[in-house]
Structure formats: C-alpha cells, structure tokens
C-alpha cells in the first residue's frame, strides 16, 4: 500500500506544480507572438482561411499544429474566454512532459516528484507554460517520443509523433536529427519506423506549406531572414555570438557580453553531465540525446543571430537536467546540496521570473493591449489598415487589418524590402496609404517629415511612464524597477 502511494508521488507533483504555476496567470504576461497565432486561429474561424487579414492566405504563425489547437479552443470557449483554458492546457501538457522526462532519468518516486516541481518553477518552464506559445505542446510531444517511442518501443509513436512535432515547429528537425544519431550510435541499428516518421514529418510540413501557401518554408522564417540579415565581419559575428551567449544560454539576462551566472551554471552543467554519463546507466542514452540537443540547438540559433527568447527555453531546461539529477542522487549531504541549489539558484530564478512577469505583464496587458482597445473603440471599420511593429497585441485587440514592419503578416512589405531596404517603411506608407501608423519615432521629424505632416496628423501619444502607477505599492515598485514597453505615437491619415 505504501509503495502504491509512493509511486503516485510524481502524479501529485504534476498536479501541485500546475496549480502553483497558475498563480502566474494573474501577471497577465503573455508573449506578443502568441496573439499572432491566436489571430490566425480566429481568421480560420471567421474566414475559413489560414491567414491574418481576411481571405489572404499567409503562414503568419510559426506553428501549424498550435494554430489548429487554438482554433478548437476558440470554437469551444469562444473568442472572449479561450485564453485562460488554453494557457492551463499548455501548462498541463508541459508538466506531464516533465513527468515523462523524470521517468526516463530517475528511479526513485521522491526524486521524480522533487524534479518535476523544481524544473517546473524555473523561468523557462514558467514561460513555456503561461506565455501562450506552442512550446508546452512541443515539449510534451518531444518527451512522449523519447518515453513511449524510444524507452517503451511503441512503433506507432515513432511514426506519428515526428509528424506532429514537425507540424508544431519546422526547426524541430534539429531535435529529431540528434535523437536519430544518438540512437544509431547507442544501439548500432536503424529504427526504420522512426525514419518513416521523420520522412512523413518533413513531407507533411513542406507539402502543406507548398499546397496551401505556395511556399516550402514558413513565411515567418523568410521574413525575419530578409529583414534581419546583415553582412558582418568575423569579429562582429563573434561579438554577436558572445552577447547572445550571455543573454540566452542561461536563464538570467544581463546587459553586456559577459554573464558570470551563465558561465558558472554552464560549467556546473558540464561537470554534472560528465559525472552522470561515466556511471554507465541506461539513462545515459537519454542524457546524451537531451544534452547534445541543448548544446547544438543553442549554438545553431546563436550563430544565426536568432535573438528571440523562446528559441532557447527548451534547451535551457534540458541542459539543467543533469544538475538536478546529480544533486537528487547524492549519497552524502544531499539535503545540504539540494538546499543550496534551491536557495542560491532556483528560488532566486523564480523570484526573478516573478518580478519579470509582473513588470512585463503590466507593459503588455495594461499598456500595449490598451492601445489596441483604444483603436477598437475609435475605429469601427475593421477593414481599415494600420502599419506597425510588432503584430501581436495591437492588431489582435483593435481588429484592424495589419501591415507589420517585418512582413510576418503581410508579404508586400517583403517586396518593398527587396526593392529598397533602407526606405521600405516610407515606401510602404506612400504605396499602401494605411489609415493608421503606429511608430516608435516622431514621424514629424527627419527626412520624410514633410510627407507625414501633409498626409497624417498625430492622433494620440502612448507613453510607458503613464502606466507605472498602481494602488498596490509593491506592484508600483516592481513596475518602476523594470519598466516594460515602448513609447508610441499613433497617427491617422488626414486626406
């Protein structure tokens, strides 16, 4: 009887961790790009088209599978009430994924329970669960592939899950490839079911893109590469990598190219990994998979100057797994080491993320969302266009048709970038004549000031400093400690 209760501990840990993390819903910190996916899902609901602006097809979201999941949540709960249920669903899936990971690398039920909770309250785990992105689903699918496909030997899993994983994000080919290589090296044989699953996954996402959108690669990838690509010298590339390393390898972002916390944690992760794999246990098979993936994914994306937080969430967590295993399985002074890890790393990281979530949630939900709500009330004709960046909160809550600076949701911007990259913004304004412009800059200053003054007037100024007040003094201190958001000027066409 006692053994059965002990075996249920990891399940209890999943429930407790999910409930604990639901407190972060109160911060209203939702990633800007989640609203792009959700608007695409609602476009499917309203127009029957995977797009962003009415009946125009465009792969504005990075993820196909999550678009359809979001579509069903909109269908079931309605546009007004789907967000919280979807965030809870994401959190549950992610935490179940940590349960599967715990089964792969640990034996003791108590160790599994502690592992699930501690990894679940680290900053990347909180962001994966609550920020509305597709990584909760992705983490669950990847861990389910390892557990049911490679640990339990379910052949249908090896065929089906690579397809779902690739449809979630096309860059998961890195994860699937690392798993394939480690499996061959470890077992000295080829799993043909897995090869079939990988081929079907690649064919499914590429054929869907080609047949539906007329493109092989998602528009989001093409647009970012086009706008952000620069010809750098070796020294500039190296500097960019070092800055990225300091900000993205670890869980704590600090200004500058050197982050001592990241370096210390990286060394500790490596030492723990080396110690564990020397024990020649069956779990080394999976430790090699997740650790190599973490390193390779980080290096590839940093070298490509992919400076978006969410690309690094899963690798950050997987690279930290050996540290937790090492501390949990210590024979001597385990409680002391565990206490030190919690007090000096995990707890500070959780506090850091709490402050970050509260401050950023204020900047996004209480500030940027209100720009969209203002426009929603002010402009009743939802066929009017707005040019802005980014294409998340404001388009979603305003309901206006949108041209974004990067070209994620409107391909014509990419045409202007190809023609004249340095002047594509003003050329887009002159050619498209959107009714609204939302800009970080004062458009009535600079080389093109005369044109803007002749054709647009300033409708409203939005300032971050106006949203740093709260009746709760603690919240107000947090808002002022880490102001989040960007000052905007909203212009309206006069002719």
JSON list of C-alpha atoms in Angstrom, two decimals, residues 24 26-30 123 126-127 130-131 350-363 478-479 482:
[
{"chain": "A", "resi": 24, "resn": "UNK", "atom": "CA", "xyz": [1.35, 33.41, -12.86]},
{"chain": "A", "resi": 26, "resn": "UNK", "atom": "CA", "xyz": [-2.50, 36.81, -12.52]},
{"chain": "A", "resi": 27, "resn": "UNK", "atom": "CA", "xyz": [0.51, 38.62, -14.03]},
{"chain": "A", "resi": 28, "resn": "UNK", "atom": "CA", "xyz": [-1.15, 38.70, -17.49]},
{"chain": "A", "resi": 29, "resn": "UNK", "atom": "CA", "xyz": [2.27, 38.14, -19.05]},
{"chain": "A", "resi": 30, "resn": "UNK", "atom": "CA", "xyz": [1.52, 36.70, -22.48]},
{"chain": "A", "resi": 123, "resn": "UNK", "atom": "CA", "xyz": [11.99, 30.68, -15.60]},
{"chain": "A", "resi": 126, "resn": "UNK", "atom": "CA", "xyz": [7.11, 29.14, -16.32]},
{"chain": "A", "resi": 127, "resn": "UNK", "atom": "CA", "xyz": [7.32, 30.90, -19.69]},
{"chain": "A", "resi": 130, "resn": "UNK", "atom": "CA", "xyz": [2.00, 30.50, -19.23]},
{"chain": "A", "resi": 131, "resn": "UNK", "atom": "CA", "xyz": [3.11, 32.76, -22.09]},
{"chain": "A", "resi": 350, "resn": "UNK", "atom": "CA", "xyz": [11.82, 32.02, -9.62]},
{"chain": "A", "resi": 351, "resn": "UNK", "atom": "CA", "xyz": [11.75, 35.39, -7.84]},
{"chain": "A", "resi": 352, "resn": "UNK", "atom": "CA", "xyz": [13.46, 36.98, -10.84]},
{"chain": "A", "resi": 353, "resn": "UNK", "atom": "CA", "xyz": [10.85, 35.48, -13.17]},
{"chain": "A", "resi": 354, "resn": "UNK", "atom": "CA", "xyz": [8.02, 36.60, -10.89]},
{"chain": "A", "resi": 355, "resn": "UNK", "atom": "CA", "xyz": [9.25, 40.20, -10.94]},
{"chain": "A", "resi": 356, "resn": "UNK", "atom": "CA", "xyz": [9.86, 39.97, -14.70]},
{"chain": "A", "resi": 357, "resn": "UNK", "atom": "CA", "xyz": [6.37, 38.52, -15.31]},
{"chain": "A", "resi": 358, "resn": "UNK", "atom": "CA", "xyz": [4.63, 41.19, -13.22]},
{"chain": "A", "resi": 359, "resn": "UNK", "atom": "CA", "xyz": [6.54, 44.04, -14.86]},
{"chain": "A", "resi": 360, "resn": "UNK", "atom": "CA", "xyz": [6.27, 42.71, -18.41]},
{"chain": "A", "resi": 361, "resn": "UNK", "atom": "CA", "xyz": [2.64, 41.73, -17.91]},
{"chain": "A", "resi": 362, "resn": "UNK", "atom": "CA", "xyz": [1.94, 45.35, -16.95]},
{"chain": "A", "resi": 363, "resn": "UNK", "atom": "CA", "xyz": [3.75, 46.64, -20.02]},
{"chain": "A", "resi": 478, "resn": "UNK", "atom": "CA", "xyz": [8.11, 46.49, -9.49]},
{"chain": "A", "resi": 479, "resn": "UNK", "atom": "CA", "xyz": [6.67, 48.46, -12.42]},
{"chain": "A", "resi": 482, "resn": "UNK", "atom": "CA", "xyz": [11.61, 47.24, -14.58]}
]
